[in-house]
Amino acid sequence: MTWADSRSAAYVGMLNEQHDAQAIYSATGTPIHPMSPLLKLMWLREKAKGVFNKAYRFVGIKEYVMGRWLSGGRHVVDHSIASATGLFSLRNRTWHEQSL
């Protein structure tokens, strides 16, 4: 799934209705937007359950490239990359439990 995939657009409204989207945005710094990895994962979990359940891990292109070039194939993520996912707490510098 690429960054430009917008199939998760319907989840913007759902997230706003069912959760405090503003609080998630404030905590993670990532706008609630169809291109956000948070919404893409929500879409995958509901619409592509087989793919979601079989996945060993989810990595973006940046993590993949860093892993291949710099870490001998080990997938790594730093704070700057994690902060763009909508899944990372900027204040605590840990994964944001509410988003997960």
mmCIF file of C-alpha atoms in Angstrom:
data_model
loop_
_atom_site.group_PDB
_atom_site.id
_atom_site.type_symbol
_atom_site.label_atom_id
_atom_site.label_comp_id
_atom_site.label_asym_id
_atom_site.label_seq_id
_atom_site.Cartn_x
_atom_site.Cartn_y
_atom_site.Cartn_z
ATOM 1 C CA MET A 1 0.000 0.000 0.000
ATOM 2 C CA THR A 2 1.624 3.266 -1.039
ATOM 3 C CA TRP A 3 1.457 6.646 0.655
ATOM 4 C CA ALA A 4 -0.935 7.869 -2.061
ATOM 5 C CA ASP A 5 -3.506 5.102 -1.511
ATOM 6 C CA SER A 6 -6.682 6.812 -0.301
ATOM 7 C CA ARG A 7 -8.967 3.818 0.244
ATOM 8 C CA SER A 8 -8.990 4.655 3.948
ATOM 9 C CA ALA A 9 -10.798 7.993 3.348
ATOM 10 C CA ALA A 10 -14.025 6.762 4.993
ATOM 11 C CA TYR A 11 -12.106 6.096 8.189
ATOM 12 C CA VAL A 12 -11.453 9.807 8.709
ATOM 13 C CA GLY A 13 -15.124 10.371 9.546
ATOM 14 C CA MET A 14 -15.351 7.154 11.527
ATOM 15 C CA LEU A 15 -12.347 8.090 13.641
ATOM 16 C CA ASN A 16 -13.807 11.538 14.255
ATOM 17 C CA GLU A 17 -17.148 10.029 15.331
ATOM 18 C CA GLN A 18 -15.910 7.151 17.475
ATOM 19 C CA HIS A 19 -12.737 8.584 18.990
ATOM 20 C CA ASP A 20 -11.307 11.920 19.955
ATOM 21 C CA ALA A 21 -9.457 12.559 16.712
ATOM 22 C CA GLN A 22 -8.233 15.941 17.936
ATOM 23 C CA ALA A 23 -6.647 14.277 20.980
ATOM 24 C CA ILE A 24 -4.942 11.708 18.742
ATOM 25 C CA TYR A 25 -3.655 14.501 16.504
ATOM 26 C CA SER A 26 -2.444 16.502 19.514
ATOM 27 C CA ALA A 27 -0.649 13.474 20.948
ATOM 28 C CA THR A 28 0.886 12.161 17.731
ATOM 29 C CA GLY A 29 1.250 15.298 15.621
ATOM 30 C CA THR A 30 -0.082 13.457 12.581
ATOM 31 C CA PRO A 31 -3.249 14.812 10.956
ATOM 32 C CA ILE A 32 -6.204 12.452 10.669
ATOM 33 C CA HIS A 33 -5.939 11.978 6.913
ATOM 34 C CA PRO A 34 -6.413 9.040 4.488
ATOM 35 C CA MET A 35 -2.681 9.005 3.762
ATOM 36 C CA SER A 36 -1.840 8.479 7.437
ATOM 37 C CA PRO A 37 -0.473 5.019 8.253
ATOM 38 C CA LEU A 38 -2.901 4.897 11.209
ATOM 39 C CA LEU A 39 -5.909 5.028 8.876
ATOM 40 C CA LYS A 40 -4.328 2.675 6.354
ATOM 41 C CA LEU A 41 -3.896 0.086 9.109
ATOM 42 C CA MET A 42 -7.513 0.577 10.174
ATOM 43 C CA TRP A 43 -8.589 -0.037 6.569
ATOM 44 C CA LEU A 44 -6.400 -3.122 6.235
ATOM 45 C CA ARG A 45 -7.675 -4.564 9.516
ATOM 46 C CA GLU A 46 -11.294 -4.309 8.357
ATOM 47 C CA LYS A 47 -11.196 -4.636 4.559
ATOM 48 C CA ALA A 48 -8.189 -6.914 4.021
ATOM 49 C CA LYS A 49 -8.334 -9.110 7.121
ATOM 50 C CA GLY A 50 -6.379 -11.930 5.522
ATOM 51 C CA VAL A 51 -3.472 -9.653 4.675
ATOM 52 C CA PHE A 52 -3.639 -7.934 8.051
ATOM 53 C CA ASN A 53 -3.713 -11.196 10.020
ATOM 54 C CA LYS A 54 -0.915 -12.819 8.009
ATOM 55 C CA ALA A 55 1.405 -9.822 8.247
ATOM 56 C CA TYR A 56 4.433 -10.347 10.428
ATOM 57 C CA ARG A 57 5.013 -6.592 10.630
ATOM 58 C CA PHE A 58 4.071 -3.391 8.890
ATOM 59 C CA VAL A 59 6.891 -1.201 7.638
ATOM 60 C CA GLY A 60 6.962 1.892 5.502
ATOM 61 C CA ILE A 61 9.376 2.489 2.671
ATOM 62 C CA LYS A 62 11.684 4.527 4.923
ATOM 63 C CA GLU A 63 11.981 1.721 7.477
ATOM 64 C CA TYR A 64 12.485 -0.811 4.710
ATOM 65 C CA VAL A 65 15.265 1.182 3.054
ATOM 66 C CA MET A 66 16.967 1.958 6.369
ATOM 67 C CA GLY A 67 16.802 -1.709 7.267
ATOM 68 C CA ARG A 68 18.209 -2.911 3.963
ATOM 69 C CA TRP A 69 20.972 -0.324 3.647
ATOM 70 C CA LEU A 70 21.971 0.450 7.191
ATOM 71 C CA SER A 71 20.951 -2.377 9.479
ATOM 72 C CA GLY A 72 21.730 -5.565 7.619
ATOM 73 C CA GLY A 73 18.074 -6.317 6.943
ATOM 74 C CA ARG A 74 16.887 -5.534 10.471
ATOM 75 C CA HIS A 75 13.897 -3.186 10.352
ATOM 76 C CA VAL A 76 14.476 -0.057 12.377
ATOM 77 C CA VAL A 77 12.559 3.139 13.006
ATOM 78 C CA ASP A 78 13.691 6.387 14.553
ATOM 79 C CA HIS A 79 11.628 9.083 16.239
ATOM 80 C CA SER A 80 11.335 11.216 13.110
ATOM 81 C CA ILE A 81 9.926 8.355 11.042
ATOM 82 C CA ALA A 82 7.718 7.034 13.851
ATOM 83 C CA SER A 83 6.257 10.496 14.416
ATOM 84 C CA ALA A 84 4.768 10.507 10.910
ATOM 85 C CA THR A 85 2.732 7.347 11.472
ATOM 86 C CA GLY A 86 -0.008 8.638 13.777
ATOM 87 C CA LEU A 87 0.993 5.845 16.151
ATOM 88 C CA PHE A 88 3.757 7.575 18.120
ATOM 89 C CA SER A 89 3.440 9.851 21.149
ATOM 90 C CA LEU A 90 5.509 12.975 20.627
ATOM 91 C CA ARG A 91 5.471 13.818 24.323
ATOM 92 C CA ASN A 92 6.510 10.398 25.647
ATOM 93 C CA ARG A 93 8.532 9.270 22.626
ATOM 94 C CA THR A 94 6.879 5.864 22.752
ATOM 95 C CA TRP A 95 4.122 4.189 20.771
ATOM 96 C CA HIS A 96 0.773 5.870 21.473
ATOM 97 C CA GLU A 97 -1.458 3.267 23.136
ATOM 98 C CA GLN A 98 -4.760 4.868 22.084
ATOM 99 C CA SER A 99 -3.742 4.810 18.429
ATOM 100 C CA LEU A 100 -2.488 1.241 18.568
#
